[in-house]
Amino acid sequence: METLKVFGIFTVTAVAEIVGCYLPYLWLRQGHSIWLLIPATFSLAAFVWLLTLHPEAAGRTYAAYGGIYVSVALMWLWLVESTRPTMTDIVGVLICIVGMAVIMFGPRPA
């Protein structure tokens, strides 16, 4: 159950980070309102706070989070930006998930 909780927090964290970065992108690159920076700020603050909820050392948490982030980013690409991931995108995600699992579930010194 703890593993599902960690994956859930990682997923919400990734969404918060992507939203916090995507909104300024919309302003800077697509001419949307500067007011998007306000929710972007809150989203990035939520991202930082969510990363503090993990019991592991920060560096290990960030490293493991990266695998989930890549997965969520490609889902964002598909669902929000309407760009279907390629086979190499999918293979890359699988490699990231395997790497994340090694980091998360590998043995720790006593």
GROMACS .gro file of C-alpha atoms in nm:
model
  110
    1MET     CA    1   0.000   0.000   0.000
    2GLU     CA    2   0.290   0.236   0.077
    3THR     CA    3   0.420   0.187  -0.278
    4LEU     CA    4   0.087   0.293  -0.429
    5LYS     CA    5   0.084   0.599  -0.206
    6VAL     CA    6   0.434   0.697  -0.321
    7PHE     CA    7   0.342   0.649  -0.689
    8GLY     CA    8   0.026   0.854  -0.634
    9ILE     CA    9   0.219   1.138  -0.474
   10PHE     CA   10   0.479   1.123  -0.752
   11THR     CA   11   0.203   1.145  -1.013
   12VAL     CA   12   0.033   1.444  -0.849
   13THR     CA   13   0.376   1.605  -0.805
   14ALA     CA   14   0.452   1.561  -1.175
   15VAL     CA   15   0.121   1.716  -1.276
   16ALA     CA   16   0.186   2.013  -1.047
   17GLU     CA   17   0.531   2.063  -1.198
   18ILE     CA   18   0.410   2.032  -1.556
   19VAL     CA   19   0.119   2.273  -1.502
   20GLY     CA   20   0.355   2.517  -1.328
   21CYS     CA   21   0.584   2.512  -1.631
   22TYR     CA   22   0.321   2.483  -1.904
   23LEU     CA   23   0.129   2.796  -1.802
   24PRO     CA   24   0.430   3.028  -1.844
   25TYR     CA   25   0.498   2.852  -2.175
   26LEU     CA   26   0.147   2.946  -2.288
   27TRP     CA   27   0.214   3.308  -2.190
   28LEU     CA   28   0.565   3.333  -2.340
   29ARG     CA   29   0.526   3.125  -2.655
   30GLN     CA   30   0.158   3.138  -2.741
   31GLY     CA   31   0.059   3.488  -2.635
   32HIS     CA   32  -0.182   3.395  -2.356
   33SER     CA   33  -0.245   3.622  -2.057
   34ILE     CA   34   0.032   3.707  -1.813
   35TRP     CA   35  -0.222   3.624  -1.542
   36LEU     CA   36  -0.138   3.258  -1.603
   37LEU     CA   37   0.172   3.320  -1.395
   38ILE     CA   38  -0.040   3.333  -1.079
   39PRO     CA   39  -0.173   2.976  -1.096
   40ALA     CA   40   0.168   2.868  -1.229
   41THR     CA   41   0.328   3.002  -0.911
   42PHE     CA   42   0.083   2.812  -0.691
   43SER     CA   43   0.131   2.497  -0.895
   44LEU     CA   44   0.509   2.512  -0.860
   45ALA     CA   45   0.476   2.579  -0.486
   46ALA     CA   46   0.254   2.269  -0.460
   47PHE     CA   47   0.516   2.074  -0.656
   48VAL     CA   48   0.787   2.168  -0.405
   49TRP     CA   49   0.565   2.092  -0.107
   50LEU     CA   50   0.465   1.753  -0.248
   51LEU     CA   51   0.828   1.650  -0.283
   52THR     CA   52   0.872   1.707   0.092
   53LEU     CA   53   0.611   1.440   0.173
   54HIS     CA   54   0.843   1.150   0.093
   55PRO     CA   55   1.028   0.971   0.373
   56GLU     CA   56   1.343   0.901   0.167
   57ALA     CA   57   1.643   1.130   0.132
   58ALA     CA   58   1.575   1.420  -0.104
   59GLY     CA   59   1.826   1.313  -0.370
   60ARG     CA   60   1.683   0.962  -0.391
   61THR     CA   61   1.330   1.100  -0.402
   62TYR     CA   62   1.418   1.337  -0.689
   63ALA     CA   63   1.592   1.059  -0.880
   64ALA     CA   64   1.301   0.818  -0.844
   65TYR     CA   65   1.048   1.093  -0.917
   66GLY     CA   66   1.217   1.149  -1.253
   67GLY     CA   67   1.083   0.819  -1.388
   68ILE     CA   68   0.726   0.909  -1.303
   69TYR     CA   69   0.775   1.264  -1.431
   70VAL     CA   70   0.882   1.135  -1.775
   71SER     CA   71   0.574   0.910  -1.786
   72VAL     CA   72   0.335   1.187  -1.688
   73ALA     CA   73   0.501   1.431  -1.930
   74LEU     CA   74   0.437   1.195  -2.220
   75MET     CA   75   0.076   1.144  -2.109
   76TRP     CA   76   0.047   1.526  -2.100
   77LEU     CA   77   0.190   1.538  -2.453
   78TRP     CA   78  -0.080   1.301  -2.568
   79LEU     CA   79  -0.381   1.424  -2.368
   80VAL     CA   80  -0.322   1.801  -2.353
   81GLU     CA   81  -0.107   1.873  -2.657
   82SER     CA   82  -0.277   1.609  -2.878
   83THR     CA   83   0.056   1.462  -2.990
   84ARG     CA   84   0.069   1.085  -2.980
   85PRO     CA   85   0.388   0.943  -2.823
   86THR     CA   86   0.614   0.749  -3.059
   87MET     CA   87   0.744   0.398  -3.002
   88THR     CA   88   1.078   0.544  -2.891
   89ASP     CA   89   0.892   0.763  -2.639
   90ILE     CA   90   0.727   0.455  -2.496
   91VAL     CA   91   1.053   0.259  -2.483
   92GLY     CA   92   1.218   0.556  -2.313
   93VAL     CA   93   0.943   0.567  -2.051
   94LEU     CA   94   0.984   0.196  -1.982
   95ILE     CA   95   1.358   0.245  -1.934
   96CYS     CA   96   1.290   0.534  -1.694
   97ILE     CA   97   1.038   0.327  -1.496
   98VAL     CA   98   1.285   0.039  -1.464
   99GLY     CA   99   1.551   0.284  -1.345
  100MET     CA  100   1.309   0.436  -1.096
  101ALA     CA  101   1.220   0.090  -0.964
  102VAL     CA  102   1.588   0.007  -0.914
  103ILE     CA  103   1.631   0.327  -0.714
  104MET     CA  104   1.312   0.281  -0.510
  105PHE     CA  105   1.332  -0.090  -0.438
  106GLY     CA  106   1.706  -0.154  -0.434
  107PRO     CA  107   1.867  -0.275  -0.110
  108ARG     CA  108   1.974  -0.013   0.143
  109PRO     CA  109   2.267  -0.037   0.382
  110ALA     CA  110   2.160  -0.114   0.738
   0.00000   0.00000   0.00000
